[in-house]
mmCIF file of C-alpha atoms in Angstrom:
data_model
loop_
_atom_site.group_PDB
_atom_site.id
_atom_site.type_symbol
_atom_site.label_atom_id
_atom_site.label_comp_id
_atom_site.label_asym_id
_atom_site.label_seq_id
_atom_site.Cartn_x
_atom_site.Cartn_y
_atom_site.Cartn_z
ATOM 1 C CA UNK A 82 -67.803 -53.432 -256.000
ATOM 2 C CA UNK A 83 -65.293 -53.342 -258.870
ATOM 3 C CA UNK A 84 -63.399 -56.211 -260.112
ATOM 4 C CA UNK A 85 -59.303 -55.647 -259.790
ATOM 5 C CA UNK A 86 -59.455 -56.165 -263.100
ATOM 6 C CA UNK A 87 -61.797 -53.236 -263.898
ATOM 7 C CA UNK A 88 -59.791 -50.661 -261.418
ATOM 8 C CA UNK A 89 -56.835 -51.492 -263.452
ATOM 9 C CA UNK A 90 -58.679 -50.967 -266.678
ATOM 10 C CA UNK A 91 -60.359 -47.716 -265.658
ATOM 11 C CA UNK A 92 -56.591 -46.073 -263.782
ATOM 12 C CA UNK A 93 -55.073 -47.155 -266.944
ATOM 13 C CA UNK A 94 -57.446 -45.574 -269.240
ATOM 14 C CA UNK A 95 -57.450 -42.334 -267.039
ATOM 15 C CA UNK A 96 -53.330 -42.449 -267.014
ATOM 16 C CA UNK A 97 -53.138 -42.578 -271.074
ATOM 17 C CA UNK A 98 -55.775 -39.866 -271.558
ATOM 18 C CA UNK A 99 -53.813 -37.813 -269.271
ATOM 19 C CA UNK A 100 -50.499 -38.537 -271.131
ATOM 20 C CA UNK A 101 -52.188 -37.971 -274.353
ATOM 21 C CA UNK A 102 -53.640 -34.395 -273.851
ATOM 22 C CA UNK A 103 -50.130 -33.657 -271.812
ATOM 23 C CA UNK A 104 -48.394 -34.574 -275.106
ATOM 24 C CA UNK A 105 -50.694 -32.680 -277.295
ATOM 25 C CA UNK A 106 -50.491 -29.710 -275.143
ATOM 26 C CA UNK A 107 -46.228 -29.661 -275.286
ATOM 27 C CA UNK A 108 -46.910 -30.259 -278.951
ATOM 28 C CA UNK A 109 -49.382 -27.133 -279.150
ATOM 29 C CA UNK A 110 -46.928 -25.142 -277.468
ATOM 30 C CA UNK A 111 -44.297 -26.394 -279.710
ATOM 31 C CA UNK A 112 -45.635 -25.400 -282.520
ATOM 32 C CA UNK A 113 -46.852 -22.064 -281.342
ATOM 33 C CA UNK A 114 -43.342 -21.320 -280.196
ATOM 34 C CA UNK A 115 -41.981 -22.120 -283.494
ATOM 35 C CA UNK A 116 -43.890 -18.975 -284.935
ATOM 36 C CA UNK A 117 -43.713 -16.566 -281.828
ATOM 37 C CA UNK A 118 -40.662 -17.299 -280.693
ATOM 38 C CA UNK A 119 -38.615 -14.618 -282.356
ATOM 39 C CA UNK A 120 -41.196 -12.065 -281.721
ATOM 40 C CA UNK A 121 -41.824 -13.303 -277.775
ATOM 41 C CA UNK A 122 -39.098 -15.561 -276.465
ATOM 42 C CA UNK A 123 -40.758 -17.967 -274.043
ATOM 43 C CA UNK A 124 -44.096 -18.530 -275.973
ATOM 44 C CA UNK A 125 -44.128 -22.356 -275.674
ATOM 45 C CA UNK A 126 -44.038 -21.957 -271.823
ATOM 46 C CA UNK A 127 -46.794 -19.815 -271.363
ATOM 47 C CA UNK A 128 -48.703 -21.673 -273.591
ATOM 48 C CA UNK A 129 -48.231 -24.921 -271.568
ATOM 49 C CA UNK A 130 -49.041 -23.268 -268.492
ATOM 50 C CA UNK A 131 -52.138 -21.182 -269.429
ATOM 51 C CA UNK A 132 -53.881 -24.339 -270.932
ATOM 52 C CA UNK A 133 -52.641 -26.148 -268.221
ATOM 53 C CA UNK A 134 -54.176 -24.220 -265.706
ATOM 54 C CA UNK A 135 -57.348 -24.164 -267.928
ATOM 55 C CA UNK A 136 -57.311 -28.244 -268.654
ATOM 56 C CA UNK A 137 -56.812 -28.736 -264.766
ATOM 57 C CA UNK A 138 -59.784 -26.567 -264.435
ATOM 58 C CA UNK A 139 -62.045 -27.919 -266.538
ATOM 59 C CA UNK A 140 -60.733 -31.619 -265.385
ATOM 60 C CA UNK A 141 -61.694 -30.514 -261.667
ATOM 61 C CA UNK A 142 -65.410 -28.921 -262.935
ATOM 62 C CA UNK A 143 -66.221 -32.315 -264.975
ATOM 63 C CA UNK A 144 -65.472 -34.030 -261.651
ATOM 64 C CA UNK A 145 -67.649 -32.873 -259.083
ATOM 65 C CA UNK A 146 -70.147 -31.448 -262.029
ATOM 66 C CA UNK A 147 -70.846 -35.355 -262.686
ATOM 67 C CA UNK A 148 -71.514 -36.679 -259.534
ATOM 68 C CA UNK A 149 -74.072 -39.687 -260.911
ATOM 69 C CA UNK A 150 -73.511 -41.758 -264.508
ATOM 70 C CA UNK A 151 -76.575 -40.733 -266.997
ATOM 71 C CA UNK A 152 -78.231 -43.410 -268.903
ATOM 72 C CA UNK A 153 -77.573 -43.144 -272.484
ATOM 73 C CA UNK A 154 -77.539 -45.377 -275.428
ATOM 74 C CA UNK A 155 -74.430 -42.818 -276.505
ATOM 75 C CA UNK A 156 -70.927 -44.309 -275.809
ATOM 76 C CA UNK A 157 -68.965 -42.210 -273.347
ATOM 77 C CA UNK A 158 -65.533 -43.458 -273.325
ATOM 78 C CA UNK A 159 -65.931 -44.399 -269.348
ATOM 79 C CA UNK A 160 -69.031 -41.780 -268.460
ATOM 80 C CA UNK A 161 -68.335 -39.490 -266.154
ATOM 81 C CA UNK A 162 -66.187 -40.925 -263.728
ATOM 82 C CA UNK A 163 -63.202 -40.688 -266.131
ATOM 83 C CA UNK A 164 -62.570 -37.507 -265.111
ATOM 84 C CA UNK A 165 -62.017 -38.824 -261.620
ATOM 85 C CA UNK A 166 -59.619 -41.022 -262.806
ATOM 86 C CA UNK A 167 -57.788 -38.768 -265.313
ATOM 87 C CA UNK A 168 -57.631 -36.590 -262.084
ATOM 88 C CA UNK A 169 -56.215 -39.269 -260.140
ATOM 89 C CA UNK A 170 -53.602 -39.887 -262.720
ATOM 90 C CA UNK A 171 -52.337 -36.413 -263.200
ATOM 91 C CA UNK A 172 -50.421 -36.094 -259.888
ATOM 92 C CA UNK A 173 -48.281 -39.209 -259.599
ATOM 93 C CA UNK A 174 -47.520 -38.374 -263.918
ATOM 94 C CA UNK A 175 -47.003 -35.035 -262.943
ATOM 95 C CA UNK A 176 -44.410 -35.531 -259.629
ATOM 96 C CA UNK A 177 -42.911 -38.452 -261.444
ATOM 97 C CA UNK A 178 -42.112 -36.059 -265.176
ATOM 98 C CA UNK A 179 -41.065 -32.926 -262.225
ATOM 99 C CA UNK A 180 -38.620 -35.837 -260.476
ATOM 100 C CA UNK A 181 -37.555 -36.964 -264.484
ATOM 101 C CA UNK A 182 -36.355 -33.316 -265.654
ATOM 102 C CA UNK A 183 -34.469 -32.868 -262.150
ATOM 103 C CA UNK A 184 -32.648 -35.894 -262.642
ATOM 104 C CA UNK A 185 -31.874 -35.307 -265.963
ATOM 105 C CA UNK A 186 -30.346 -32.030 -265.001
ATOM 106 C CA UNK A 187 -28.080 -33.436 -262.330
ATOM 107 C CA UNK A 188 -26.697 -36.001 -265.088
ATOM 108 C CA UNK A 189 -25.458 -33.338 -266.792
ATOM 109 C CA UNK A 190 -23.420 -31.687 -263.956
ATOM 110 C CA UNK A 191 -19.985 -31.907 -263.558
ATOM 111 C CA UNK A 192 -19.679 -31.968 -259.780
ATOM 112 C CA UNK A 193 -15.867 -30.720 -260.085
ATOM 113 C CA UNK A 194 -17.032 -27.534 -262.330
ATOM 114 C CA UNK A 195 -19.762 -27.071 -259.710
ATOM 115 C CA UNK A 196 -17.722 -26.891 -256.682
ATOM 116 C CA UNK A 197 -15.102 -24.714 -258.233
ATOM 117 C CA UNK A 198 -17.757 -22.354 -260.080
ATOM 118 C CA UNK A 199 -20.136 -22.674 -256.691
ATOM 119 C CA UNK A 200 -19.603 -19.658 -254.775
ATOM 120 C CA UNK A 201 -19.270 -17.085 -257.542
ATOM 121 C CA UNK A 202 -22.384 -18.299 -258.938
ATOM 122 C CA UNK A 203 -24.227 -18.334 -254.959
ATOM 123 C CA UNK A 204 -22.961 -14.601 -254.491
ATOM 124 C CA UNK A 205 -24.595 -13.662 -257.993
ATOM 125 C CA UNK A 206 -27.703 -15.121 -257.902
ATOM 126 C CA UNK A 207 -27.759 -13.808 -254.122
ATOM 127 C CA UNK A 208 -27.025 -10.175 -255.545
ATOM 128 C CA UNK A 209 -29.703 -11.051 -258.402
ATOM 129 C CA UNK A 210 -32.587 -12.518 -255.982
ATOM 130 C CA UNK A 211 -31.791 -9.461 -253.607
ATOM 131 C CA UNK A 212 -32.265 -6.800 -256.398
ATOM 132 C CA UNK A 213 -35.445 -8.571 -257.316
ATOM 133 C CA UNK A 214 -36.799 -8.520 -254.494
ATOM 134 C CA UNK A 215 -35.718 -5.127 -253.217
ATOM 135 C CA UNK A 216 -37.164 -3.596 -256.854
ATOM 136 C CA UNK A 217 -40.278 -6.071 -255.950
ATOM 137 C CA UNK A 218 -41.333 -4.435 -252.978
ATOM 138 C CA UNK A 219 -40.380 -0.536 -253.433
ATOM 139 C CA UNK A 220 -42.319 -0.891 -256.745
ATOM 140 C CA UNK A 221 -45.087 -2.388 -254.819
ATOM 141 C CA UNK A 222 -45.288 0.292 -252.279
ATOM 142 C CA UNK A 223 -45.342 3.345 -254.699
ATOM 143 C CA UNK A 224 -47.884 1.713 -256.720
ATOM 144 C CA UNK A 225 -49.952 1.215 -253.344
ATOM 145 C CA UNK A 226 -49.086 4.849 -252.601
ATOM 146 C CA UNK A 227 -50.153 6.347 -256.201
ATOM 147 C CA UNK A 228 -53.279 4.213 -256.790
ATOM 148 C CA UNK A 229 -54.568 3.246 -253.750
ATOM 149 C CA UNK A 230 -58.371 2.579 -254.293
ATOM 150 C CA UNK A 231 -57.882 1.690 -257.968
ATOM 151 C CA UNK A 232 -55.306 -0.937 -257.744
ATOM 152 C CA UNK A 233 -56.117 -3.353 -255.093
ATOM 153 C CA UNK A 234 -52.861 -5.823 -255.382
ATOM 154 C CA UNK A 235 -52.026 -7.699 -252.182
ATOM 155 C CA UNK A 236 -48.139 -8.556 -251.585
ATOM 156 C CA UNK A 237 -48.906 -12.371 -252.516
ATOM 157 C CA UNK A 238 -50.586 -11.826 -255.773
ATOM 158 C CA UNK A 239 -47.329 -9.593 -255.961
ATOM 159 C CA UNK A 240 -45.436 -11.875 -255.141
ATOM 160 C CA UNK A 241 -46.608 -14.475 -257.644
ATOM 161 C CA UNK A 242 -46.059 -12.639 -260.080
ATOM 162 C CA UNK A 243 -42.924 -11.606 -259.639
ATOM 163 C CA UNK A 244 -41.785 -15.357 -259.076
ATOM 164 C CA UNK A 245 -43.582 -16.454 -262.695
ATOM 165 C CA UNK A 246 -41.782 -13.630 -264.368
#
């Protein structure tokens, strides 16, 4: 049984790992965007996501891959069970940063611009969505019909990746 004391210490540790490679991933993709961005707008994004995706990955593998603590004379920074705790740490950061930029958005707003600018913009992005997904779907279905065995795309996957486009 752990002290209080030692929970603390080990969430605590897991929480500033967590921040730390989150910071030096946005910085990564910072600097990556500064030399792609003219040549693919929207680098820095897709770099945060793919090693995102790979990070959580390799967070989730290093957690049930180390089921037991080895015995070493090597210091470990925690062993293995701080990856359990980095991984415990990562949602609450991750809903709390999602709940941050949402809020910082809506301090921006000028609720009198919104409500007169509303509907126009609600019967665009409407027209927009309904385009999308109309061109989603037809181009879906010919590609079904024109390579049927060598293409095997299911409407989610399509879907997907219409949505991170």
């Amino acid at each position: 049984l752990k002290s209080k004391k030692s929970q603390f210490a080990d969430h605590l540790r897991g929480t500033l790992l967590v921040g730390g490679l989150a910071f030096a991933i946005v910085q990564l993709a910072t600097f990556v965007e500064r030399y792609l961005s003219a040549y693919v707008p929207g680098t820095g994004c897709a770099i945060i996501a793919l090693v995102s995706i790979w990070v959580n990955k390799y967070i989730s593998f290093q957690t049930t891959a180390t089921t037991t603590p080895r015995r070493t004379k090597e210091p470990n920074f925690g062993g293995p069970m701080i990856w359990k705790h980095m991984q415990q740490a990562a949602s609450p950061m991750s809903n709390v940063c999602f709940h941050l930029l949402f809020a910082s958005i809506g301090m921006s707003a000028n609720l009198g611009h919104a409500l007169h600018n509303g509907p126009a913009c609600l019967i665009f992005s409407f027209m927009a969505l309904s385009v999308h997904i109309a061109t989603t779907f037809l181009a879906s279905i010919g590609i079904q019909r024109v390579l049927p065995n060598r293409l095997q795309l299911h409407l989610e996957d399509i879907l997907v990746a219409s949505n991170a486009a």
